[in-house]
PDB file of C-alpha atoms in Angstrom:
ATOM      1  CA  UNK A   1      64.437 135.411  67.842  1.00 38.00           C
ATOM      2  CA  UNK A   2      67.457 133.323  68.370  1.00 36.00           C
ATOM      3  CA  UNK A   3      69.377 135.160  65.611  1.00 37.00           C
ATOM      4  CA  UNK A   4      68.510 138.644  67.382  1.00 35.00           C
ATOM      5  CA  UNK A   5      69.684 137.915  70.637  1.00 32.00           C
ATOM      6  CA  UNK A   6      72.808 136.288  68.885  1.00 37.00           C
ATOM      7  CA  UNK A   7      73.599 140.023  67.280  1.00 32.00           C
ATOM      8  CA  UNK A   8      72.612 141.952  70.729  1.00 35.00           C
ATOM      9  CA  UNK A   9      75.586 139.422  72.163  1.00 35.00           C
ATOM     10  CA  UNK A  10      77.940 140.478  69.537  1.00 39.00           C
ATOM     11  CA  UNK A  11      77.164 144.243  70.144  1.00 42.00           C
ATOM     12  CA  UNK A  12      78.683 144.130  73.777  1.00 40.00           C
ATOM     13  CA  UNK A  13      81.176 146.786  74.073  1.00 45.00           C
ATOM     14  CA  UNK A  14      85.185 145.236  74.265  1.00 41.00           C
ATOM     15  CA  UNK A  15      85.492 147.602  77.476  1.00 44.00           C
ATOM     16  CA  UNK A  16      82.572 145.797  78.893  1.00 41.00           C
ATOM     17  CA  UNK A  17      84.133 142.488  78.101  1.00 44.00           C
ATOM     18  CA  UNK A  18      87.294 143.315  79.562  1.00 46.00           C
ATOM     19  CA  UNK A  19      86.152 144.598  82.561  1.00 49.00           C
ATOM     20  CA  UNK A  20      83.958 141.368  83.507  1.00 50.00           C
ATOM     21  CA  UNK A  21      86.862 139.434  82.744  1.00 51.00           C
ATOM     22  CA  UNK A  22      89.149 141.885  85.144  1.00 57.00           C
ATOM     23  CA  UNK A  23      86.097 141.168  88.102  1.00 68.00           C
ATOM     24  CA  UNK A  24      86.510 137.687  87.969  1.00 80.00           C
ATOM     25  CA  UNK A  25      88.702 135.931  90.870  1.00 82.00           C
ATOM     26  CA  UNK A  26      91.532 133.749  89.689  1.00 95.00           C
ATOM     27  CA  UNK A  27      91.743 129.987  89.138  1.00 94.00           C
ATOM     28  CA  UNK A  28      94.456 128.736  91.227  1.00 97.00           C
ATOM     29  CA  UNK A  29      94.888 125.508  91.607  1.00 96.00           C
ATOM     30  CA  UNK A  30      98.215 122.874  90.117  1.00 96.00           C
ATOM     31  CA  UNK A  31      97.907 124.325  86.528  1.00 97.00           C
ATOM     32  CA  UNK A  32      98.432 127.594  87.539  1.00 97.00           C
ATOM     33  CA  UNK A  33     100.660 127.398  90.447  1.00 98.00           C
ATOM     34  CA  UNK A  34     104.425 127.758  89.708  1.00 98.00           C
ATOM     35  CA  UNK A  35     107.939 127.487  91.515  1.00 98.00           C
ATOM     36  CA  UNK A  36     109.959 130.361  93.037  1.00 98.00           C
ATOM     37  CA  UNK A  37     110.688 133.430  90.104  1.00 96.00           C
ATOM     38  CA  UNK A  38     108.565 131.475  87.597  1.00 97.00           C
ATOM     39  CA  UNK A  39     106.537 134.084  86.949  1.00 97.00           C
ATOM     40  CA  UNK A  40     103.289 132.219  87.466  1.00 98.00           C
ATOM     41  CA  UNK A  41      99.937 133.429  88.380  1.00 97.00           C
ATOM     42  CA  UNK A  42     100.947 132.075  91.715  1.00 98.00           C
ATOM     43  CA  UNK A  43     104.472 131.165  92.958  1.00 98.00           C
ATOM     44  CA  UNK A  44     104.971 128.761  95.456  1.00 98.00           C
ATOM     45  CA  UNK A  45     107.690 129.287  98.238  1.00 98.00           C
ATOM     46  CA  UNK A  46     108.425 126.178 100.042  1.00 98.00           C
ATOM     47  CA  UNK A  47     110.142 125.369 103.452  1.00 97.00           C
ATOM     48  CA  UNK A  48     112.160 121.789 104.108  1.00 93.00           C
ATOM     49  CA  UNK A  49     109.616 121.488 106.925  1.00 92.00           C
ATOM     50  CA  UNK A  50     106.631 123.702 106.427  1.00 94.00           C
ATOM     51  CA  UNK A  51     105.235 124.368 110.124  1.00 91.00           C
ATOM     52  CA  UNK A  52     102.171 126.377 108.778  1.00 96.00           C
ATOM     53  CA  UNK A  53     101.880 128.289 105.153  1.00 98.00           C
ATOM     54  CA  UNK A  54     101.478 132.059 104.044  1.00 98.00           C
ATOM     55  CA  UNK A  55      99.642 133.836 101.619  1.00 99.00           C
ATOM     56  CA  UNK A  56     101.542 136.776 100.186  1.00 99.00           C
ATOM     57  CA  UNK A  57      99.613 140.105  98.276  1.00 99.00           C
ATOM     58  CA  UNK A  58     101.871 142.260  96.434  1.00 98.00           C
ATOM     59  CA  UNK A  59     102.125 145.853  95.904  1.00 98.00           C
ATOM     60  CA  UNK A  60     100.098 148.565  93.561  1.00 98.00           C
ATOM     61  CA  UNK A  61     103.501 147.546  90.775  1.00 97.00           C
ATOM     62  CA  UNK A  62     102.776 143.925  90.547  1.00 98.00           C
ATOM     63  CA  UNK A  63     105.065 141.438  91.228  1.00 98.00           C
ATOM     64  CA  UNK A  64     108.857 142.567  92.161  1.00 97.00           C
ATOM     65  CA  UNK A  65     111.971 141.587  93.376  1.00 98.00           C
ATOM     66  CA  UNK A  66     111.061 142.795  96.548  1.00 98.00           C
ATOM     67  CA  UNK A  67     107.838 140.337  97.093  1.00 98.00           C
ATOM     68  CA  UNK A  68     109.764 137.614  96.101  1.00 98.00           C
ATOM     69  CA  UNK A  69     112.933 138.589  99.002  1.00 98.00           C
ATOM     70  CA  UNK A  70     109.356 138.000 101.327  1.00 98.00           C
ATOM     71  CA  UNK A  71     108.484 135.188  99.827  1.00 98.00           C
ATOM     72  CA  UNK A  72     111.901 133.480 100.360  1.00 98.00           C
ATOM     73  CA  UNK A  73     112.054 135.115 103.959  1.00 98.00           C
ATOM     74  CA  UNK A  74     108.811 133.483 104.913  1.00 98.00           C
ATOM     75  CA  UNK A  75     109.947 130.138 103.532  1.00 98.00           C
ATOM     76  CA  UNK A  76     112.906 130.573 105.633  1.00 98.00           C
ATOM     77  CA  UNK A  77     111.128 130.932 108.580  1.00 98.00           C
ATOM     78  CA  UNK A  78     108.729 128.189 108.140  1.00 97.00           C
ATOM     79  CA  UNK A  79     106.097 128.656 106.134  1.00 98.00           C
ATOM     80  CA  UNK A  80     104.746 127.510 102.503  1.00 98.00           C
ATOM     81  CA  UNK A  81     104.409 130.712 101.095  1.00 98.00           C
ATOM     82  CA  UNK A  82     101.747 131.638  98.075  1.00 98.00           C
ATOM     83  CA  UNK A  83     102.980 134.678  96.014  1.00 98.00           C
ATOM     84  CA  UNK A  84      99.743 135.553  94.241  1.00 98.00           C
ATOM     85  CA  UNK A  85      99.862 137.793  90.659  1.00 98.00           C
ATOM     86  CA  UNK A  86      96.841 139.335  91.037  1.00 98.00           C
ATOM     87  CA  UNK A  87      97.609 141.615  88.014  1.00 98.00           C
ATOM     88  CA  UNK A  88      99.605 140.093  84.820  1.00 97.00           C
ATOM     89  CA  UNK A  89      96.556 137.756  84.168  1.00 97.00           C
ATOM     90  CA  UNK A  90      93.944 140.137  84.777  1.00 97.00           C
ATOM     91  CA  UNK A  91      96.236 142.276  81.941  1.00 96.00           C
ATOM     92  CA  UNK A  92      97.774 144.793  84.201  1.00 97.00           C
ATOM     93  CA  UNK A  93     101.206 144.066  83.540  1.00 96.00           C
ATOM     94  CA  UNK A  94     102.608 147.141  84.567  1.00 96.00           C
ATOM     95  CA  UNK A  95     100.651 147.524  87.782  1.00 98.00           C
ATOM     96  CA  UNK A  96      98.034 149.835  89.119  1.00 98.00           C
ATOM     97  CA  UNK A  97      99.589 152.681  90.759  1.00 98.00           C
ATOM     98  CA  UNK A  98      97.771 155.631  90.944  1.00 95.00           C
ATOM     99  CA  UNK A  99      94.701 153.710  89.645  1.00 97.00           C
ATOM    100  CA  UNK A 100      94.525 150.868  92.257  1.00 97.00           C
ATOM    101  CA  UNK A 101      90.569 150.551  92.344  1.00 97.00           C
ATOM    102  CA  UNK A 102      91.317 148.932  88.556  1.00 97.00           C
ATOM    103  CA  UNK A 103      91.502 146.164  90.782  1.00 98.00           C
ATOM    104  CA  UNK A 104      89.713 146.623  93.721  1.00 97.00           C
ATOM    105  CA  UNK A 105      90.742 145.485  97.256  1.00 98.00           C
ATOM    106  CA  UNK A 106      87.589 142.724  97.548  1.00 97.00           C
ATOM    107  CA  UNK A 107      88.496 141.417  94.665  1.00 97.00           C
ATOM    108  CA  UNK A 108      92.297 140.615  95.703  1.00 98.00           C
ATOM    109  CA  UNK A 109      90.681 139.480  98.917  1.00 98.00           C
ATOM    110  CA  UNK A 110      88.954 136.651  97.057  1.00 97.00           C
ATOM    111  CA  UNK A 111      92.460 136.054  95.254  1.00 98.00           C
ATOM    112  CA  UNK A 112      93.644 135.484  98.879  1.00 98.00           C
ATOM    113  CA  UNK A 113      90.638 132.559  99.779  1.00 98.00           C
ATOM    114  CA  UNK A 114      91.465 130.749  96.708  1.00 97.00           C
ATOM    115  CA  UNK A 115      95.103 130.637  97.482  1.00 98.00           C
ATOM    116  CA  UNK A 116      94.441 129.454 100.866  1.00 98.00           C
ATOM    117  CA  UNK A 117      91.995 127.014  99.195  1.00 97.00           C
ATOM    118  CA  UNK A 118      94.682 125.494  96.610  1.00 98.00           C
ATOM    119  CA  UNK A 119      97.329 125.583 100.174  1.00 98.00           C
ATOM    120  CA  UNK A 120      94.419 123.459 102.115  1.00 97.00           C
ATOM    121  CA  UNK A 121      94.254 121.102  98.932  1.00 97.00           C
ATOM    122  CA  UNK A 122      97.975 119.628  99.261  1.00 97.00           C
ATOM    123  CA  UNK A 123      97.986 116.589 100.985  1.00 96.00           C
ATOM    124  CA  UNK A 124     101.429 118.081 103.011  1.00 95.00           C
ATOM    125  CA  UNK A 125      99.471 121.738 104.171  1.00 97.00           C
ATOM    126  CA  UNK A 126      95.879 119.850 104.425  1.00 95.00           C
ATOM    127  CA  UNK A 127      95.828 120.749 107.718  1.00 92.00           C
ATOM    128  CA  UNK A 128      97.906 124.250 108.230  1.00 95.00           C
ATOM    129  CA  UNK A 129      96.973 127.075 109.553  1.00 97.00           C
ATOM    130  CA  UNK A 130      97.285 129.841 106.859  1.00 98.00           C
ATOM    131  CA  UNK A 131      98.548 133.551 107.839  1.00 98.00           C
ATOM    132  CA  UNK A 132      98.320 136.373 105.458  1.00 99.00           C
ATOM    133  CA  UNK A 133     100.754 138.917 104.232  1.00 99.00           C
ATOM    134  CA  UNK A 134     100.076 142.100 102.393  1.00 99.00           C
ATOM    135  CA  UNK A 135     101.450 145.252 101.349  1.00 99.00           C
ATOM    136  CA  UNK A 136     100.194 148.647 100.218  1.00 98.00           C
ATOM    137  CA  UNK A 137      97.364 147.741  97.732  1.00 98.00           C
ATOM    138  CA  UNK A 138      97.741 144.075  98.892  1.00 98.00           C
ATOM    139  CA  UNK A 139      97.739 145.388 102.852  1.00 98.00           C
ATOM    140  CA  UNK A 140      94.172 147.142 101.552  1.00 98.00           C
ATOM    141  CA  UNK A 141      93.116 143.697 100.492  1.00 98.00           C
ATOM    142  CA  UNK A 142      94.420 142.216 103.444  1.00 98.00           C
ATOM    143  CA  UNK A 143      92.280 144.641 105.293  1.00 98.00           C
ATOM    144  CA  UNK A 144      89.361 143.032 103.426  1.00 98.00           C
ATOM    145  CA  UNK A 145      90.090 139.786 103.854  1.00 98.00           C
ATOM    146  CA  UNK A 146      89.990 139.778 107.331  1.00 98.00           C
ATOM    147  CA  UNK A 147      86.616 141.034 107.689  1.00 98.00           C
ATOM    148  CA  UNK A 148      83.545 138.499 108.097  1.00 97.00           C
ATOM    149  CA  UNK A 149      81.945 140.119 104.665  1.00 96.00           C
ATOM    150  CA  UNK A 150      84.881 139.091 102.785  1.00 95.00           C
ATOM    151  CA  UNK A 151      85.227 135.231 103.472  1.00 96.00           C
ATOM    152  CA  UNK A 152      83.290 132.771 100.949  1.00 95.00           C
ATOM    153  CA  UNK A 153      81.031 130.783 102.087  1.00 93.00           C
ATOM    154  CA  UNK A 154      82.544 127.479 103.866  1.00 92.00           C
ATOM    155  CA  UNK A 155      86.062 128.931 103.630  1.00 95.00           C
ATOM    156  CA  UNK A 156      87.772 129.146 107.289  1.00 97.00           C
ATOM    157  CA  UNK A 157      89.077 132.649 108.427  1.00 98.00           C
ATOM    158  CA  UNK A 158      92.643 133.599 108.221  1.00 98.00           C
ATOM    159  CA  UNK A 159      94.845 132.488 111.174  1.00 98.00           C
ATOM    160  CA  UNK A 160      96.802 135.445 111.195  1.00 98.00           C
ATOM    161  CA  UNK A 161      97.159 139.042 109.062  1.00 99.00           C
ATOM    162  CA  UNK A 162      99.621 141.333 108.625  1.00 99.00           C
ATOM    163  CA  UNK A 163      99.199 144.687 106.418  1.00 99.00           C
ATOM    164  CA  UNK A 164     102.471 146.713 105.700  1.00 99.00           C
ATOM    165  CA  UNK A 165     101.725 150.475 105.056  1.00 98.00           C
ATOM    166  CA  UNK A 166      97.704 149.458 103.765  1.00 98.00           C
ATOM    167  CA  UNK A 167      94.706 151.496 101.969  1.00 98.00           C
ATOM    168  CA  UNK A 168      92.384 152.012 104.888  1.00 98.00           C
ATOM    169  CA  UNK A 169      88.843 152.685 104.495  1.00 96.00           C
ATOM    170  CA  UNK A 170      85.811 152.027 106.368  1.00 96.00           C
ATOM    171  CA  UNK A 171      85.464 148.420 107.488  1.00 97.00           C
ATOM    172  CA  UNK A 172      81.926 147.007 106.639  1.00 92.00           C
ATOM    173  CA  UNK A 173      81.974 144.303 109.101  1.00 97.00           C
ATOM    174  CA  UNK A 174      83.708 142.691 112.513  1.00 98.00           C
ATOM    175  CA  UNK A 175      87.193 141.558 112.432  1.00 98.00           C
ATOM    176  CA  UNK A 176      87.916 137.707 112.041  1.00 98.00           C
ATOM    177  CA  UNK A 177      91.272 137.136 112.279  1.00 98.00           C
ATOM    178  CA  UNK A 178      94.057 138.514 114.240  1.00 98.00           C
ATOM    179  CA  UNK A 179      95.485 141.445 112.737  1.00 98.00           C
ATOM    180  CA  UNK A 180      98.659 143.559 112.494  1.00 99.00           C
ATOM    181  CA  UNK A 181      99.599 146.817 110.972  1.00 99.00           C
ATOM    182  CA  UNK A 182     102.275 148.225 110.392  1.00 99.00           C
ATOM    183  CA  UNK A 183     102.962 152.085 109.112  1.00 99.00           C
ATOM    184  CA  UNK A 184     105.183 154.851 109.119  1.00 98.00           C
ATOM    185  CA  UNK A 185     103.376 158.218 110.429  1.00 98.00           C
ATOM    186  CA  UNK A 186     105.255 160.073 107.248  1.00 98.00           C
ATOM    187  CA  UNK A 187     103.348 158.569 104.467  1.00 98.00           C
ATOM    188  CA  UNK A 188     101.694 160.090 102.258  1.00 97.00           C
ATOM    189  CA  UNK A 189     100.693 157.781  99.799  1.00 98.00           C
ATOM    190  CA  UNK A 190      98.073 155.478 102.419  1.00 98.00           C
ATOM    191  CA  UNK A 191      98.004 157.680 105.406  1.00 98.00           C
ATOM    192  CA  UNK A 192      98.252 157.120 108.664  1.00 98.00           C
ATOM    193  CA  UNK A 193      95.354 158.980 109.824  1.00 98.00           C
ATOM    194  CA  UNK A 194      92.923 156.652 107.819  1.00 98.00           C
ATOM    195  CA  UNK A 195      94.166 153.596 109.073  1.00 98.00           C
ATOM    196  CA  UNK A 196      93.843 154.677 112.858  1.00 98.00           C
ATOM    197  CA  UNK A 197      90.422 155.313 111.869  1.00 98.00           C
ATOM    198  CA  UNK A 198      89.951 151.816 110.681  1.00 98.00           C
ATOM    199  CA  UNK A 199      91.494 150.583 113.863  1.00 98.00           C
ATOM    200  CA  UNK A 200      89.247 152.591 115.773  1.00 98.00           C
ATOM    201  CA  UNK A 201      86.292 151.519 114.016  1.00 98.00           C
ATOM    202  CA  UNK A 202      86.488 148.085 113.350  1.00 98.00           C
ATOM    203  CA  UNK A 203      84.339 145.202 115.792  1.00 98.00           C
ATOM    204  CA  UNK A 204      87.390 143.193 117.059  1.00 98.00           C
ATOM    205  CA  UNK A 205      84.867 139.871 118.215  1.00 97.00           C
ATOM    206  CA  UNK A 206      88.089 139.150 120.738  1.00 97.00           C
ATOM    207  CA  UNK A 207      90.609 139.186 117.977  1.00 98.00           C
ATOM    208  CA  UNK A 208      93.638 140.710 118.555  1.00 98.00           C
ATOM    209  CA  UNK A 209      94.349 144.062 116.587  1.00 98.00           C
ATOM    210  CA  UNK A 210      97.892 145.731 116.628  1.00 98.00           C
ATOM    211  CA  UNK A 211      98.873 148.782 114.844  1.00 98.00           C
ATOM    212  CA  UNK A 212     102.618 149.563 115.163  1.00 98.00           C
ATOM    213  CA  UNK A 213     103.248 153.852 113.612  1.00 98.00           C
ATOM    214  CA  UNK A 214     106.985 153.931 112.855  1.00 98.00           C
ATOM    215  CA  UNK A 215     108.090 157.378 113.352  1.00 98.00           C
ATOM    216  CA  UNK A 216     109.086 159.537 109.931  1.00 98.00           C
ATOM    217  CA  UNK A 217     109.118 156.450 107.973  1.00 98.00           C
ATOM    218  CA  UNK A 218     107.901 156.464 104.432  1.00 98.00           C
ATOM    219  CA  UNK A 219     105.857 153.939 102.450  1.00 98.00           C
ATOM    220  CA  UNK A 220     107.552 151.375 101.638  1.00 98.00           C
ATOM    221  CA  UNK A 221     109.869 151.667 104.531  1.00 98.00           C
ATOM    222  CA  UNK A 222     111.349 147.929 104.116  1.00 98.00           C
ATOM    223  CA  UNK A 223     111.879 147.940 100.509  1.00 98.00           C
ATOM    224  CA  UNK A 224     115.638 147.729  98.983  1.00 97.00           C
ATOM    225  CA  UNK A 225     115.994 151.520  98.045  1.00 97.00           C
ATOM    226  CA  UNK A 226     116.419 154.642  99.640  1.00 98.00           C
ATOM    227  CA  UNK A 227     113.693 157.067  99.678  1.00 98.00           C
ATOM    228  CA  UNK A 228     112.667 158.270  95.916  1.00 98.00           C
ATOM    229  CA  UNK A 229     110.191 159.392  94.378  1.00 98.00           C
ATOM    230  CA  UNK A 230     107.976 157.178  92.901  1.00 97.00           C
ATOM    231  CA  UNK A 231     104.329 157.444  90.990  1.00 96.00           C
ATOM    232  CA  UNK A 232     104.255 160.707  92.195  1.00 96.00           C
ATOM    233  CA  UNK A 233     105.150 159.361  95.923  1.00 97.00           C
ATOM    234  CA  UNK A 234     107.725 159.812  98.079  1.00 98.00           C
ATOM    235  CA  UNK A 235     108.617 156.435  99.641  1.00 98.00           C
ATOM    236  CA  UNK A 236     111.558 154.287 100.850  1.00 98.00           C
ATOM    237  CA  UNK A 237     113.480 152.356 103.289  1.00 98.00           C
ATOM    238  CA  UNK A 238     113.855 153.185 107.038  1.00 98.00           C
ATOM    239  CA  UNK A 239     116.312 150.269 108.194  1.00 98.00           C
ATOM    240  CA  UNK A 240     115.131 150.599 111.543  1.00 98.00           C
ATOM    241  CA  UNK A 241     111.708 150.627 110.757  1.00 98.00           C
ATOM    242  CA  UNK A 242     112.246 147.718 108.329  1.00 98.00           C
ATOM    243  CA  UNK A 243     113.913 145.365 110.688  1.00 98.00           C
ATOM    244  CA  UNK A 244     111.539 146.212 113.842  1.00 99.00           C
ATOM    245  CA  UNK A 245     108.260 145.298 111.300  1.00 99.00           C
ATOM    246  CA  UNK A 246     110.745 142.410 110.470  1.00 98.00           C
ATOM    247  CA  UNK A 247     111.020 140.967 113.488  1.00 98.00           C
ATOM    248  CA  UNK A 248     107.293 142.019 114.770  1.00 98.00           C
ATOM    249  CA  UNK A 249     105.689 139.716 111.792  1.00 98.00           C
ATOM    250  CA  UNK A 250     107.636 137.177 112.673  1.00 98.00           C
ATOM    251  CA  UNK A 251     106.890 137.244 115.926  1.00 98.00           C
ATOM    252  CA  UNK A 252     102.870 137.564 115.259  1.00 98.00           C
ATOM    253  CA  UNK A 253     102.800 135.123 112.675  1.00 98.00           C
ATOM    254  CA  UNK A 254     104.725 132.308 115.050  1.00 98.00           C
ATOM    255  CA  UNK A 255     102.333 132.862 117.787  1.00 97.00           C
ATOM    256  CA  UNK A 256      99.596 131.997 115.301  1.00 97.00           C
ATOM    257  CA  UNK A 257     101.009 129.938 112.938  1.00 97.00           C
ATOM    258  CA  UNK A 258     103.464 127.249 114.552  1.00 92.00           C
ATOM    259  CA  UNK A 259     102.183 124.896 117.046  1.00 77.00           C
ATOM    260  CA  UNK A 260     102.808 125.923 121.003  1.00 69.00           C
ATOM    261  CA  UNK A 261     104.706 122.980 122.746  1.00 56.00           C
TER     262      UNK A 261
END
């Protein structure tokens, strides 16, 4: 008997393999946490003074320049920030686009727990309140994360959200923590239209929810380059709509996230 069941085990399909070991949330923790540009599952941004921390979800292409230009931002303002690679170790090295459900948004949500659990686990952010930062296929997860379904069991909510230009689809539960979106109404690539549904839709429970619709701005309005296609999208930076979403996350993230004297 034992030697049949050891063959059946052997028979598993690679493809199956693979994709249980693409559904499994990462390990983050000391081992696997590196510094800035180290290219580590998860890089670690921090502050002289940290007055609260951040956990940061890149885009559909993985980890970029432009993530890390948030990352440092963050730090700047404040915060220990947690750049989380939720791709190169699940073996999407070159990204998702066009096939984002490879890694699905629930999945990156859990990503976003255990970051927040390795933040809570440093003696110097044991007690911080943790916001959340997210963009495109990370600003879908963020839109997960936030919602009572998503948060394991004995982990505490998010303090504060923010989704740049996110996947919106129907949210299976009541909002958690207070949340901000931002989105230009000229983007094709997560439209606008779904995301005011969300908003619409959602149980707020007395959380605050902000949308902010940036008029003929693109995805990936606050990114480095001009508008281009890319992945079949055409996206790019508005500089006005990249430094008012500037200045509104740090605004919503400092009401949250730093103490009130």
């Amino acid at each position: 008997m034992m030697r049949w069941i050891r063959l059946v085990l052997l028979a598993v399909p690679p493809t199956l393999a693979a994709a249980a070991l693409h559904a499994q949330s990462l390990t983050i923790d000391a081992s696997t946490v590196g510094a800035p540009g180290s290219g580590a599952r998860a890089e670690l941004y921090m502050p002289a003074v940290a007055a609260g921390a951040v956990v940061e979800l890149h885009g559909c292409n993985g980890i970029s320049p432009h993530y890390r230009i948030w990352a440092a931002r963050l730090a700047q303002w404040g915060y220990a920030t947690l750049l989380v690679d939720s791709f190169r170790p699940r073996g999407y090295a070159d990204g998702v686009c066009n096939h984002g459900r490879d890694v699905p948004a629930d999945l990156r949500a859990r990503d976003a727990f255990a970051a927040a659990a390795y933040l809570h686990s440093r003696p110097d952010l044991r007690n911080a309140p943790i916001g959340l930062v997210g963009f495109s296929h990370g600003g879908w997860a963020v839109l997960k994360a936030v919602l009572a379904n998503a948060r394991p069991a004995g982990e505490p909510p998010f303090a504060a959200a923010v989704a740049f230009y996110p996947g919106c689809e129907p949210p299976g539960s009541a909002l958690e923590t207070d949340t901000l979106i931002l989105i230009g109404d000229a983007d094709s690539w997560t439209p606008l239209a779904r995301c005011q549904r969300w908003r619409d839709q959602v149980q707020t429970d007395g959380h605050t929810l902000q949308m902010t619709v940036y008029p003929g701005a693109l995805h990936a309005f606050d990114t480095e380059s001009g508008p281009h296609y890319f992945a079949g999208h055409y996206i790019g930076r508005d500089p006005a709509a990249a430094a008012d979403a500037e200045a509104r996350t740090r605004a919503f993230l400092a009401a949250r996230l730093i103490p009130q004297r």
